[in-house]
Short mmCIF file of C-alpha atoms in Angstrom, two decimals:
data_model
loop_
_atom_site.label_atom_id
_atom_site.label_comp_id
_atom_site.label_asym_id
_atom_site.label_seq_id
_atom_site.Cartn_x
_atom_site.Cartn_y
_atom_site.Cartn_z
CA MET A 1 91.67 104.15 124.56
CA ALA A 2 89.57 101.54 123.10
CA GLU A 3 89.04 101.65 119.32
CA ARG A 4 85.90 103.02 118.21
CA ILE A 5 83.71 100.90 115.94
CA LEU A 6 80.63 102.16 113.54
CA VAL A 7 78.47 99.42 112.96
CA ILE A 8 75.94 100.32 110.02
CA GLU A 9 73.37 97.53 109.62
CA ASP A 10 69.56 97.34 109.35
CA ASP A 11 69.01 93.92 110.68
CA ARG A 12 68.36 94.17 114.40
CA ARG A 13 69.74 91.04 115.40
CA ILE A 14 72.93 91.26 113.55
CA ARG A 15 73.40 94.86 114.63
CA ASP A 16 72.76 93.82 118.36
CA LEU A 17 75.03 90.91 118.08
CA LEU A 18 77.63 92.98 117.00
CA ARG A 19 77.39 95.46 119.34
CA ARG A 20 77.16 93.11 122.36
CA GLY A 21 79.99 91.14 121.21
CA LEU A 22 82.26 94.01 120.32
CA LEU A 23 81.55 95.83 123.56
CA PHE A 24 82.49 92.26 125.20
CA GLU A 25 85.80 92.49 123.44
CA GLY A 26 86.67 95.66 124.65
CA TYR A 27 85.75 98.12 121.87
CA THR A 28 83.70 101.42 121.72
CA VAL A 29 80.28 101.01 119.48
CA ASP A 30 78.20 103.11 117.76
CA THR A 31 75.50 101.81 115.75
CA ALA A 32 73.15 102.91 112.66
CA GLU A 33 70.19 101.07 110.73
CA ASP A 34 70.51 103.04 107.84
CA GLY A 35 73.07 104.56 105.64
CA GLU A 36 72.04 108.62 106.25
CA THR A 37 72.25 107.71 110.19
CA GLY A 38 75.62 106.06 109.73
CA LEU A 39 77.20 108.93 107.69
CA ARG A 40 76.14 111.49 110.27
CA ILE A 41 77.47 109.46 113.07
CA ALA A 42 80.99 109.15 111.25
CA ARG A 43 81.12 112.62 110.48
CA GLU A 44 80.24 113.98 114.29
CA ILE A 45 81.93 110.78 116.01
CA PRO A 46 84.80 109.82 113.69
CA PRO A 47 85.33 105.92 114.38
CA ASP A 48 88.46 104.03 114.19
CA ALA A 49 86.77 101.50 111.80
CA VAL A 50 83.52 100.89 110.28
CA ILE A 51 81.49 97.67 109.55
CA LEU A 52 78.91 98.34 106.82
CA ASP A 53 76.12 96.17 105.55
CA ILE A 54 75.66 96.58 101.63
CA MET A 55 71.74 96.28 101.52
CA LEU A 56 70.47 99.23 103.49
CA PRO A 57 67.14 101.08 103.18
CA GLY A 58 67.64 104.43 101.27
CA LEU A 59 71.26 105.01 100.70
CA ASP A 60 72.77 101.80 99.97
CA GLY A 61 75.95 100.45 101.56
CA LEU A 62 78.27 101.09 98.48
CA GLU A 63 77.15 104.56 98.06
CA VAL A 64 77.95 105.04 101.99
CA CYS A 65 81.23 103.23 101.58
CA ARG A 66 82.39 105.80 98.85
CA ARG A 67 81.20 108.76 100.93
CA ILE A 68 82.95 107.60 104.10
CA ARG A 69 86.19 106.69 101.84
CA SER A 70 86.33 110.17 99.99
CA ALA A 71 86.57 111.53 103.26
CA SER A 72 88.57 109.49 105.25
CA ASN A 73 91.30 106.23 105.20
CA VAL A 74 89.13 104.44 108.24
CA PRO A 75 89.18 100.72 107.82
CA ILE A 76 85.87 99.59 106.31
CA LEU A 77 84.80 95.95 106.35
CA MET A 78 81.73 95.12 104.24
CA LEU A 79 79.24 92.47 105.23
CA THR A 80 76.82 90.97 102.60
CA ALA A 81 74.75 88.11 101.58
CA ARG A 82 76.02 88.05 97.94
CA ASP A 83 78.93 85.78 97.47
CA THR A 84 79.44 86.38 93.82
CA VAL A 85 83.28 87.27 92.43
CA ALA A 86 81.62 90.36 90.99
CA ASP A 87 79.88 91.43 94.12
CA ARG A 88 83.15 91.06 96.10
CA VAL A 89 84.94 93.25 93.47
CA THR A 90 82.17 96.05 93.76
CA GLY A 91 82.27 96.22 97.31
CA LEU A 92 86.18 96.50 97.40
CA ASP A 93 86.02 98.84 94.52
CA ALA A 94 83.53 101.08 96.38
CA GLY A 95 86.45 101.51 99.04
CA ALA A 96 85.95 98.77 101.20
CA ASP A 97 89.24 97.24 103.01
CA ASP A 98 87.68 93.58 103.56
CA TYR A 99 84.41 91.66 102.89
CA MET A 100 82.55 89.04 104.71
CA VAL A 101 79.67 86.91 103.53
CA LYS A 102 76.84 86.39 105.82
CA PRO A 103 76.27 84.22 107.94
CA PHE A 104 79.72 84.86 109.46
CA ALA A 105 81.65 83.52 112.49
CA PHE A 106 82.12 86.17 114.99
CA ASP A 107 85.64 85.36 115.85
CA GLU A 108 86.52 85.43 112.27
CA LEU A 109 85.23 88.88 112.07
CA LEU A 110 87.07 89.74 115.11
CA ALA A 111 90.17 88.63 113.45
CA ARG A 112 89.62 90.66 110.35
CA LEU A 113 89.07 93.56 112.20
CA ARG A 114 92.45 93.26 114.12
CA ALA A 115 94.33 92.51 110.96
CA LEU A 116 92.49 95.87 109.42
CA PHE A 117 93.82 97.61 112.56
CA ARG A 118 97.47 96.26 112.10
CA ARG A 119 97.57 97.40 108.48
CA HIS A 120 96.05 100.73 109.01
CA LYS A 121 98.61 101.52 111.74
CA MET A 122 101.50 100.38 109.23
CA GLU A 123 100.00 102.64 106.48
CA ILE A 124 99.88 105.70 109.23
CA ALA A 125 103.58 104.88 110.18
CA PRO A 126 105.90 107.98 110.71
CA ASP A 127 108.00 108.83 107.86
CA VAL A 128 111.14 107.99 110.20
CA TYR A 129 111.38 105.84 113.37
CA ARG A 130 113.90 107.23 115.99
CA TYR A 131 115.27 105.37 118.99
CA THR A 132 118.13 107.12 120.82
CA ASP A 133 120.77 107.55 118.05
CA LEU A 134 119.05 105.09 115.54
CA GLU A 135 116.84 106.12 112.95
CA LEU A 136 114.95 103.98 110.39
CA ASN A 137 113.14 104.94 107.27
CA PRO A 138 110.35 102.67 106.41
CA ARG A 139 109.86 104.07 102.88
CA THR A 140 113.39 104.20 101.82
CA ARG A 141 114.30 101.24 103.96
CA GLN A 142 117.67 102.79 105.00
CA VAL A 143 118.88 102.63 108.63
CA PHE A 144 121.31 104.94 110.22
CA ARG A 145 123.25 104.74 113.62
CA GLY A 146 124.82 107.91 115.11
CA GLY A 147 124.33 109.32 111.49
CA GLN A 148 126.10 106.44 109.91
CA PRO A 149 124.55 104.06 107.41
CA VAL A 150 123.81 100.69 108.55
CA ASP A 151 123.29 98.23 105.84
CA LEU A 152 120.98 95.53 106.51
CA THR A 153 119.54 92.64 104.43
CA ALA A 154 115.70 92.50 103.79
CA LYS A 155 114.77 90.40 106.88
CA GLU A 156 117.18 92.13 109.15
CA PHE A 157 115.36 95.42 108.14
CA ASP A 158 112.09 94.01 108.83
CA LEU A 159 113.09 92.51 112.09
CA LEU A 160 114.67 95.77 113.33
CA GLU A 161 111.41 97.84 111.96
CA LEU A 162 109.33 95.61 114.36
CA PHE A 163 111.53 96.63 117.12
CA MET A 164 111.39 100.04 116.43
CA ARG A 165 107.41 100.16 115.78
CA HIS A 166 107.45 98.76 119.33
CA ALA A 167 110.32 100.42 121.29
CA GLY A 168 110.55 99.60 124.86
CA GLN A 169 108.02 96.85 124.74
CA VAL A 170 109.01 93.56 125.26
CA LEU A 171 108.41 90.93 121.90
CA THR A 172 107.85 87.47 122.56
CA ARG A 173 109.42 84.78 120.27
CA GLU A 174 106.05 83.86 119.10
CA MET A 175 105.17 87.52 118.17
CA ILE A 176 108.40 88.01 116.37
CA TYR A 177 107.69 84.68 114.10
CA GLU A 178 104.24 85.74 113.47
CA HIS A 179 105.05 89.31 112.18
CA ILE A 180 108.55 88.51 110.33
CA TRP A 181 108.37 84.93 108.88
CA ASP A 182 104.39 84.46 109.37
CA TYR A 183 104.62 80.71 109.95
CA ASP A 184 105.82 78.73 112.97
CA PHE A 185 109.44 77.36 112.52
CA GLY A 186 109.14 75.03 115.59
CA GLY A 187 110.18 74.91 118.98
CA GLU A 188 113.71 73.90 118.26
CA SER A 189 114.24 76.76 115.51
CA ASN A 190 117.19 79.35 116.55
CA ILE A 191 116.30 81.74 113.54
CA ILE A 192 115.29 84.51 115.71
CA GLU A 193 118.49 84.50 117.78
CA VAL A 194 120.63 84.23 114.73
CA TYR A 195 118.75 87.31 113.38
CA VAL A 196 119.18 89.00 116.57
CA ARG A 197 122.86 88.30 116.35
CA TYR A 198 123.26 89.67 113.11
CA LEU A 199 121.52 92.78 114.04
CA ARG A 200 123.48 93.49 117.09
CA THR A 201 126.71 92.81 115.18
CA LYS A 202 125.94 95.58 112.34
CA LEU A 203 124.28 98.21 115.03
CA GLU A 204 127.16 97.56 117.70
CA ALA A 205 129.76 98.29 115.17
CA ASN A 206 132.53 101.03 116.36
CA ASN A 207 131.73 99.96 120.17
CA ARG A 208 128.36 101.41 119.90
CA THR A 209 126.10 100.76 123.09
CA ARG A 210 123.66 97.39 122.94
CA LEU A 211 120.03 98.35 122.13
CA ILE A 212 118.64 94.99 121.32
CA GLN A 213 118.02 93.46 124.95
CA THR A 214 117.39 89.97 125.85
CA VAL A 215 114.60 89.38 128.24
CA ARG A 216 115.60 85.83 129.34
CA GLY A 217 112.54 83.43 128.96
CA VAL A 218 110.43 85.81 127.21
CA GLY A 219 111.95 87.34 124.11
CA TYR A 220 113.78 90.41 123.26
CA ALA A 221 113.18 94.25 123.76
CA LEU A 222 114.63 97.57 122.11
CA ARG A 223 115.49 99.56 124.89
CA GLU A 224 118.70 100.84 126.53
CA SER A 225 120.41 98.63 129.11
#
């Protein structure tokens, strides 16, 4: 199901641009031209994210942000023409998750939205991930296989958590680089293979079955063989 985004913006040109662009990208979009209407829509049709202008008629964006935040942890991206550090701090302190200054590039706004969705999903992650006899607790950073503890390094844990969050899905090398190492090691690097081998050695101790499968020419997947 497509994420629902609420755009609260009094400038019709910007509001229509955002609506058309977000619809084209596959999102469901609701719009409001003032704070009161935006709050009403947020209550009646809870959004998955809010794009909120600070300078609104009547109830300003900062107060709208505070009220939304008091009732929900929905990601909020603020838009403003003000570009001072004090303005950015005020917006973030009101409860915004991110802050963009007008005029903005639409592609950058999309990237920031995707980042907000990723962070939000991580924040509401379950207490424990489970797959067959494998358990991973992201809060205590403990791993168990068949009820027995598995001792992992920090990077091994991060890699396994990525697999657990996407159990059954094929993860490409590029996706793993982006999420675990956050930069490109280059096409000749075999660091992923090295860490997958480390994980397999620890997870397959005592003749346990293999769970991290190689998808030849693509990447890896956490799934039963």
